[in-house]
PDB file of C-alpha atoms in Angstrom:
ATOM      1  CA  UNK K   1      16.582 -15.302  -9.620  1.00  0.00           C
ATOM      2  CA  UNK K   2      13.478 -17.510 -10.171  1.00  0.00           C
ATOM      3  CA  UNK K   3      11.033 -16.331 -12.254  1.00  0.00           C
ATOM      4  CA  UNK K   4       7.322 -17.030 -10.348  1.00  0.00           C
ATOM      5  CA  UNK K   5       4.758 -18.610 -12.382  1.00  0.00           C
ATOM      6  CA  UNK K   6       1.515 -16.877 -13.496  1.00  0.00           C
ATOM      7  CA  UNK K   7      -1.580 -16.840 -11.385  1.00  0.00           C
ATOM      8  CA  UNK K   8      -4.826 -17.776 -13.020  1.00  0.00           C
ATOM      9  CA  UNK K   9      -7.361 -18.035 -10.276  1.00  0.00           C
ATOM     10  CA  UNK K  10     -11.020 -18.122 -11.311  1.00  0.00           C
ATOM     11  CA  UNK K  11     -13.132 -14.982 -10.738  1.00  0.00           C
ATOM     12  CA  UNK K  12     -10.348 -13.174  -9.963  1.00  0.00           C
ATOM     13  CA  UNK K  13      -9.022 -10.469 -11.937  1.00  0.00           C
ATOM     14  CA  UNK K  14      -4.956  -9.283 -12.340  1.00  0.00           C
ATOM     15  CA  UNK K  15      -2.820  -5.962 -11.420  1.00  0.00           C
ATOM     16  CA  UNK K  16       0.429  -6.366 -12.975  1.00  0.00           C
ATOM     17  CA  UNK K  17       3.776  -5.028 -11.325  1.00  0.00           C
ATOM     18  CA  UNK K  18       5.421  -2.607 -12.757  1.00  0.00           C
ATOM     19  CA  UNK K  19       8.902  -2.591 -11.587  1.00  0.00           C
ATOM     20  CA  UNK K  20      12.036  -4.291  -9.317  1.00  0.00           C
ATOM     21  CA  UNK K  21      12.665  -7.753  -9.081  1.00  0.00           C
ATOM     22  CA  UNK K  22       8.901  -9.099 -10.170  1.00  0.00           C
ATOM     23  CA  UNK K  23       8.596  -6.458 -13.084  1.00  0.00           C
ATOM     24  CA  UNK K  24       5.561  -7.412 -14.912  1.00  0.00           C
ATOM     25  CA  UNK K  25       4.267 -10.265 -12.443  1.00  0.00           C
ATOM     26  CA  UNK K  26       0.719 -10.999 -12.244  1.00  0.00           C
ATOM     27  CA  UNK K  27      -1.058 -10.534  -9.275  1.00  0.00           C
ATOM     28  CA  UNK K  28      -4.788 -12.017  -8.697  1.00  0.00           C
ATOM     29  CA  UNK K  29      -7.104 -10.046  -6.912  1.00  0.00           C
ATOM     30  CA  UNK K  30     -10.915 -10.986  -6.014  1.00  0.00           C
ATOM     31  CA  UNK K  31     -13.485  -8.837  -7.776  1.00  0.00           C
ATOM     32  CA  UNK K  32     -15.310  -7.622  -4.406  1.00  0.00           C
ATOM     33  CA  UNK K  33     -17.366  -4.373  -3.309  1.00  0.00           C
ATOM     34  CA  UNK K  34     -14.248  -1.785  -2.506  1.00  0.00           C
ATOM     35  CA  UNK K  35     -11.592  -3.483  -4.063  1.00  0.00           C
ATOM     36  CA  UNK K  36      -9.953  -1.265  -6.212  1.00  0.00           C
ATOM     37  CA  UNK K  37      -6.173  -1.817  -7.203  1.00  0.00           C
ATOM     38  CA  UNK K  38      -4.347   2.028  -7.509  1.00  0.00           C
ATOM     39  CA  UNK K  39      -4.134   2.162 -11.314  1.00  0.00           C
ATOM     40  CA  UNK K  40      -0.900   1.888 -13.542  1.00  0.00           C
ATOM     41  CA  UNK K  41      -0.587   5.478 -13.979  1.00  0.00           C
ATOM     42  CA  UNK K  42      -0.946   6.535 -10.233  1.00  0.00           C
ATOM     43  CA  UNK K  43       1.552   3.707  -9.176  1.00  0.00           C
ATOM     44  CA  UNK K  44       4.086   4.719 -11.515  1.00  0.00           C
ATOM     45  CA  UNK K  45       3.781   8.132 -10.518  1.00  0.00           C
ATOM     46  CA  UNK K  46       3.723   7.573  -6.402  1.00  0.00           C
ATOM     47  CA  UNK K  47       6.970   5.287  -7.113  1.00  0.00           C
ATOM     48  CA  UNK K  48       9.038   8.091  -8.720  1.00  0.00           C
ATOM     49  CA  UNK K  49       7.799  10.031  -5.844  1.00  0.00           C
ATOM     50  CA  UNK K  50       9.419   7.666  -3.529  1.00  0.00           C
ATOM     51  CA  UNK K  51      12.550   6.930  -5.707  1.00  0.00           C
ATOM     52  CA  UNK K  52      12.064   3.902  -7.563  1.00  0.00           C
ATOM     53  CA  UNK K  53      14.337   1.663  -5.119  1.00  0.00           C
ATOM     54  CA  UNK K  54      12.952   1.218  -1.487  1.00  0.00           C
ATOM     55  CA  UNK K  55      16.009  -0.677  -0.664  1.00  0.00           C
ATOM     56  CA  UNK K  56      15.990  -1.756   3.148  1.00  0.00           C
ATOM     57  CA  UNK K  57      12.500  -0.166   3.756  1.00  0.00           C
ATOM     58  CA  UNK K  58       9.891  -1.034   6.338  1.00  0.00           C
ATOM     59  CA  UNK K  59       6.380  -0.888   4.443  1.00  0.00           C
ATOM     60  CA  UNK K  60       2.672  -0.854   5.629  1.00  0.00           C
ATOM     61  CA  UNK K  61       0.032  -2.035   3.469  1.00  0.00           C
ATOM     62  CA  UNK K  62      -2.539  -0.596   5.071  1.00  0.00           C
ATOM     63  CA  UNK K  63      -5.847  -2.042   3.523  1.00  0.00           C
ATOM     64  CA  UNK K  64      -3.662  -4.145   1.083  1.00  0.00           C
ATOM     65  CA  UNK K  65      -6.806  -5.638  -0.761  1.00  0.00           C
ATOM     66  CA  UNK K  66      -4.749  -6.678  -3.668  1.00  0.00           C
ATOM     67  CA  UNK K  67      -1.404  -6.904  -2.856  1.00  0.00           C
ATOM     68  CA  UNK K  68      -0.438  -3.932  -5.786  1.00  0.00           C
ATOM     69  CA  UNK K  69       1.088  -1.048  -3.305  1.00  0.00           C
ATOM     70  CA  UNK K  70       2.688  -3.928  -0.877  1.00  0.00           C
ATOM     71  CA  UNK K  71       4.086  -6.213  -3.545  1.00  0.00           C
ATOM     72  CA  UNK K  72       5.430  -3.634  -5.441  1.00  0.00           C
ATOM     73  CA  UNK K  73       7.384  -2.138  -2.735  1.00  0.00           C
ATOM     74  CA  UNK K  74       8.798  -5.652  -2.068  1.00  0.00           C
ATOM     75  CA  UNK K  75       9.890  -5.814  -5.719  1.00  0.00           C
ATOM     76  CA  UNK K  76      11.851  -2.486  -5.200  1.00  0.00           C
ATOM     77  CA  UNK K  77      13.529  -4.071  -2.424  1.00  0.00           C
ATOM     78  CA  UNK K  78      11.991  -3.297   0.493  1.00  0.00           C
ATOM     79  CA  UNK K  79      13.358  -5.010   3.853  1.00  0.00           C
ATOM     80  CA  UNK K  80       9.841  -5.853   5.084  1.00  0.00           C
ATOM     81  CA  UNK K  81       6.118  -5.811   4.209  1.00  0.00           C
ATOM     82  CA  UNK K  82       3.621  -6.074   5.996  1.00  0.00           C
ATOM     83  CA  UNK K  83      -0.277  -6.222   4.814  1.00  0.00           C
ATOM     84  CA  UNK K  84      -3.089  -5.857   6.529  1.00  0.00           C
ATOM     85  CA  UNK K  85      -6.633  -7.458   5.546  1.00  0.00           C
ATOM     86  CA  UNK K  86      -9.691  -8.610   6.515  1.00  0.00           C
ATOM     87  CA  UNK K  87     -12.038  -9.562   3.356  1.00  0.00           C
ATOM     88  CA  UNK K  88     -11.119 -13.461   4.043  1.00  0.00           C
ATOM     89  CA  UNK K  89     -11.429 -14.061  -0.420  1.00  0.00           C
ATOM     90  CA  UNK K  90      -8.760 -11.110  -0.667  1.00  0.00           C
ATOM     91  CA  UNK K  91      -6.595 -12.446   2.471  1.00  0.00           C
ATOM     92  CA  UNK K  92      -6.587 -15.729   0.559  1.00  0.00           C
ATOM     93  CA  UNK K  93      -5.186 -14.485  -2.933  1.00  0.00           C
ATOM     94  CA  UNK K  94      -2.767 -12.366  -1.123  1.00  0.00           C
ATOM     95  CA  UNK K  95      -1.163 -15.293   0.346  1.00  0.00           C
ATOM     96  CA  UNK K  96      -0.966 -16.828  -2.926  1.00  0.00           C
ATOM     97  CA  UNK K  97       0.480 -14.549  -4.330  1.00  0.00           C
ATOM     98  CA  UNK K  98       2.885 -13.980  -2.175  1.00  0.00           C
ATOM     99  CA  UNK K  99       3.426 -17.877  -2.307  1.00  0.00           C
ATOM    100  CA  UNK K 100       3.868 -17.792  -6.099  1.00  0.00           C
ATOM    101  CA  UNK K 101       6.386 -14.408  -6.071  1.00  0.00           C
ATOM    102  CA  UNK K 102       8.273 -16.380  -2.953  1.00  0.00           C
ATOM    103  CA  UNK K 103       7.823 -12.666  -1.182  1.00  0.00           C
ATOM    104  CA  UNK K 104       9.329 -13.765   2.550  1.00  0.00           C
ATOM    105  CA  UNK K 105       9.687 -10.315   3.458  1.00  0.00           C
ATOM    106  CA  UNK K 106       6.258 -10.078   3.103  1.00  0.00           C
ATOM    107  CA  UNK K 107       3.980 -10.458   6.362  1.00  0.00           C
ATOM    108  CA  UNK K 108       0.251 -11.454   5.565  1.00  0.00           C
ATOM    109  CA  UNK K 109      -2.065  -9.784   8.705  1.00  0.00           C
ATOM    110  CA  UNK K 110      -5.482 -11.024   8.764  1.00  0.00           C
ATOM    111  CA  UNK K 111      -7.385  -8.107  10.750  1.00  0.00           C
ATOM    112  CA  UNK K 112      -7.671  -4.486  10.509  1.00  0.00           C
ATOM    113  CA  UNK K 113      -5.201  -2.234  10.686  1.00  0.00           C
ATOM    114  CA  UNK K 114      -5.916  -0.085  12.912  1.00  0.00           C
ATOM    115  CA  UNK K 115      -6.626  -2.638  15.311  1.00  0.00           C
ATOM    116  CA  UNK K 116      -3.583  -4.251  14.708  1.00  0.00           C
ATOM    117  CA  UNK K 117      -1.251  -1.189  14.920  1.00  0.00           C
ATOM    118  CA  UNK K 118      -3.002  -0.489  18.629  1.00  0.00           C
ATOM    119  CA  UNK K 119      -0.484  -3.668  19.523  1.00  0.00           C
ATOM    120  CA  UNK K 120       2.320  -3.730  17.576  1.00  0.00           C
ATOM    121  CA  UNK K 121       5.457  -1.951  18.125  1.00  0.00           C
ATOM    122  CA  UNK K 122       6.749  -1.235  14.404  1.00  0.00           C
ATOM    123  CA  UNK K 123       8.245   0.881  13.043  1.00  0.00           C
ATOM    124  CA  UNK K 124       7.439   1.575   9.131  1.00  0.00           C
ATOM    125  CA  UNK K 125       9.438   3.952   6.838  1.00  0.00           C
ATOM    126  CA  UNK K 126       6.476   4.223   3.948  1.00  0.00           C
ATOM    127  CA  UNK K 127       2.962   3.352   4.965  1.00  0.00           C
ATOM    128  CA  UNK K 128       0.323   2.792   1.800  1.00  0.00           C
ATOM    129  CA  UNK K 129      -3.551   4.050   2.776  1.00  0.00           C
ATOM    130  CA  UNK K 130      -5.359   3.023   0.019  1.00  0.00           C
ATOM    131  CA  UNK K 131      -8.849   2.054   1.606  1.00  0.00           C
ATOM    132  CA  UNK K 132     -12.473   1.326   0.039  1.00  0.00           C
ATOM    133  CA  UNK K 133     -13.930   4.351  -0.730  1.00  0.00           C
ATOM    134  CA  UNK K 134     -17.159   3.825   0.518  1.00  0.00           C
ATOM    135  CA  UNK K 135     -16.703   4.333   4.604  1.00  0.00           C
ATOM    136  CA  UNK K 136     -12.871   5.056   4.530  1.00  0.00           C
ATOM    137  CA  UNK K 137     -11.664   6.955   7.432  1.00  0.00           C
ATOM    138  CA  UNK K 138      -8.493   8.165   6.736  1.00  0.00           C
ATOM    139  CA  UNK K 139      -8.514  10.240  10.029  1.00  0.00           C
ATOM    140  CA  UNK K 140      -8.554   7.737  11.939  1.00  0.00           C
ATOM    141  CA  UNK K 141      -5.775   5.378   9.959  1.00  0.00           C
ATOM    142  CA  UNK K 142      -3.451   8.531  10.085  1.00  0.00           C
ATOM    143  CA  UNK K 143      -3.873   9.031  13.781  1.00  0.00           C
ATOM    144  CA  UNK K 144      -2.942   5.170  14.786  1.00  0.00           C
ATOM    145  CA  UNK K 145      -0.100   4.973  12.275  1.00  0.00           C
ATOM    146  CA  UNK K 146       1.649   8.334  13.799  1.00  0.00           C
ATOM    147  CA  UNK K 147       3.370   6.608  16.651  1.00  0.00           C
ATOM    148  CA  UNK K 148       4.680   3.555  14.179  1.00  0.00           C
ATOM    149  CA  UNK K 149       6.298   6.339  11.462  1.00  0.00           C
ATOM    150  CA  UNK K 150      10.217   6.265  11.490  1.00  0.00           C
ATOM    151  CA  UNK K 151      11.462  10.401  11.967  1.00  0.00           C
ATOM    152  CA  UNK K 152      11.518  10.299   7.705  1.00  0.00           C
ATOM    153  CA  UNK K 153       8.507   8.286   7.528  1.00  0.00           C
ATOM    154  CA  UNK K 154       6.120   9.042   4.692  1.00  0.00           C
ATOM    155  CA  UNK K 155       2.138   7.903   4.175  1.00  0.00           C
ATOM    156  CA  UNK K 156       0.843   7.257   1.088  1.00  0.00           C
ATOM    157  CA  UNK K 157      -3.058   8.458   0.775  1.00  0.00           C
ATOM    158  CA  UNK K 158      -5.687   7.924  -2.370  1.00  0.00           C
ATOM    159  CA  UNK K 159      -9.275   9.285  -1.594  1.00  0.00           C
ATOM    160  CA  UNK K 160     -12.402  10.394  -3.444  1.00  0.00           C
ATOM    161  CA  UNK K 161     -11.738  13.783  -1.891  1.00  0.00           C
ATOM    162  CA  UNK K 162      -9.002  16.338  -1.816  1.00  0.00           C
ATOM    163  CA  UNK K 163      -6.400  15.413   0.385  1.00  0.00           C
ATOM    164  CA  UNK K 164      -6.488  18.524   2.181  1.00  0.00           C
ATOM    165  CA  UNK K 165      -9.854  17.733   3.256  1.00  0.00           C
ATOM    166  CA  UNK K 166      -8.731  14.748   5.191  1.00  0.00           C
ATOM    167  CA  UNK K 167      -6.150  16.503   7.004  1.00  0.00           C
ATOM    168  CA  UNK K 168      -7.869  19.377   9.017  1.00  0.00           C
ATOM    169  CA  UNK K 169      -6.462  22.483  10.138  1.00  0.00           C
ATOM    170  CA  UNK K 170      -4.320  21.236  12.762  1.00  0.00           C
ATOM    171  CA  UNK K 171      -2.553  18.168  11.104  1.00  0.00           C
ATOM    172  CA  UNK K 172       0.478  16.485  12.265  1.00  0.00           C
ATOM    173  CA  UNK K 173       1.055  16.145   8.645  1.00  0.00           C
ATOM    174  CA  UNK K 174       2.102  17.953   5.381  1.00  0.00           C
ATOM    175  CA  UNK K 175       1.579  17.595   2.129  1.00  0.00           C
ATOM    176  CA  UNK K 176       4.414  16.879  -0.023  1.00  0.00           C
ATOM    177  CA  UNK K 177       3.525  15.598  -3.075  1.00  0.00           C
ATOM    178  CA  UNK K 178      -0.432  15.743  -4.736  1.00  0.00           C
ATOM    179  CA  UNK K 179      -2.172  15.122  -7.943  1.00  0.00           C
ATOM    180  CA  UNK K 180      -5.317  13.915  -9.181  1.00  0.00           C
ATOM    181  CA  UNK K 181      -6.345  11.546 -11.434  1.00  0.00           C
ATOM    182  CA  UNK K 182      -9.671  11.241 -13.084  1.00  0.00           C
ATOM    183  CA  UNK K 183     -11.830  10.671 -10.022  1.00  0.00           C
ATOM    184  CA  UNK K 184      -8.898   9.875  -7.451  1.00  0.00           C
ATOM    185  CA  UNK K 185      -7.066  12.310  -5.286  1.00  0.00           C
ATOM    186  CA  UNK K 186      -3.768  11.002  -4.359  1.00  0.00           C
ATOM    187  CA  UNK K 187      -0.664  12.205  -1.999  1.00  0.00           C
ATOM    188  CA  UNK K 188       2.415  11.863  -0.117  1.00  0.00           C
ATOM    189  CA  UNK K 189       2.600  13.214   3.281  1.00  0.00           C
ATOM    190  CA  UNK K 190       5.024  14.048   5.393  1.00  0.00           C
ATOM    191  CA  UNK K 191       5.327  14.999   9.349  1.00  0.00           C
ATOM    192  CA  UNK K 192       5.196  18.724   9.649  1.00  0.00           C
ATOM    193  CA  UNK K 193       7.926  18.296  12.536  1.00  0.00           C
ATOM    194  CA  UNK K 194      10.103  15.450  11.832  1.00  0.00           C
ATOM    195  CA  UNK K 195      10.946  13.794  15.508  1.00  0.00           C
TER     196      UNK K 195
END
């Protein structure tokens, strides 16, 4: 396999990919209000949660911002990507990047996701929520991505609060894996009743 070359954008700063196919690839990422790449640590940890290998997957990069949940997943094999943005600087690197790591299962969307999953008709096997703080609505994202989940389907949350908290009382969702990490909550859910 060809090795992509390094990014060196300026301004932008670099999340590096920790495993699968582009194993310690580069990735540029604007340095913009919000943007804030899930951390080494957190990564490593939410991909032994999913296995390591996501080998004919379906993935949703939510609010992909820098590219780190989606790209990653491609590197472990997924099928197909798909990652949604709408900051036009970030939308620009992410194509580049997935230019220079010659990621063709990956699908660049320029809009919001929840806008865009009110049309589509996919179907995603690991969805990634990993929104800017400031004004996230995770509510709302895990409403419009419940009709897109395959039966197994699993979301991927980080928040500045628990991740109870975003659920409510009468959730279609369960918790399956949680921890925390300095200031970031972070989770795996699960349907309570898989269809």
């Amino acid at each position: 396999m060809r090795r992509p070359s390094k990014l060196s954008i300026r301004g932008a700063s670099q999340v590096r990919i920790g495993g699968g196919d582009w194993r310690s690839r580069l990735l540029a990422f604007p340095n913009i209000d919000g943007l804030r790449p899930t951390g080494d640590r957190i990564k490593q940890t939410l991909f032994n949660w999913l296995g390591q290998n996501l080998s004919g997957k379906n993935c949703l990069d939510a609010y992909a911002g820098s590219g780190a949940l989606g790209f990653e997943a491609a590197s472990r094999g997924a099928a197909r990507v798909v990652l949604c943005e709408i900051d036009p600087t970030a939308l620009q690197l992410l194509k580049q990047n997935a230019t220079a790591l010659h990621a063709r299962q990956c699908e660049i969307i320029p809009c919001d996701v929840k806008g865009w999953l009110a049309t589509s008709d996919e179907t995603f096997d690991v969805a990634f929520c990993d929104p800017p703080f400031s004004g996230a609505d995770h509510a709302k994202f895990l409403r419009a991505v419940l009709p897109h989940l395959a039966p197994d389907g699993l979301v991927y949350v980080e928040s500045n609060t628990p991740i109870d908290a975003l659920l409510g009382t009468d959730s279609p969702y369960a918790i399956a894996k949680q921890r925390k990490a300095g200031a970031v909550y972070f989770g795996l859910l699960r349907l309570n009743t898989p269809r």
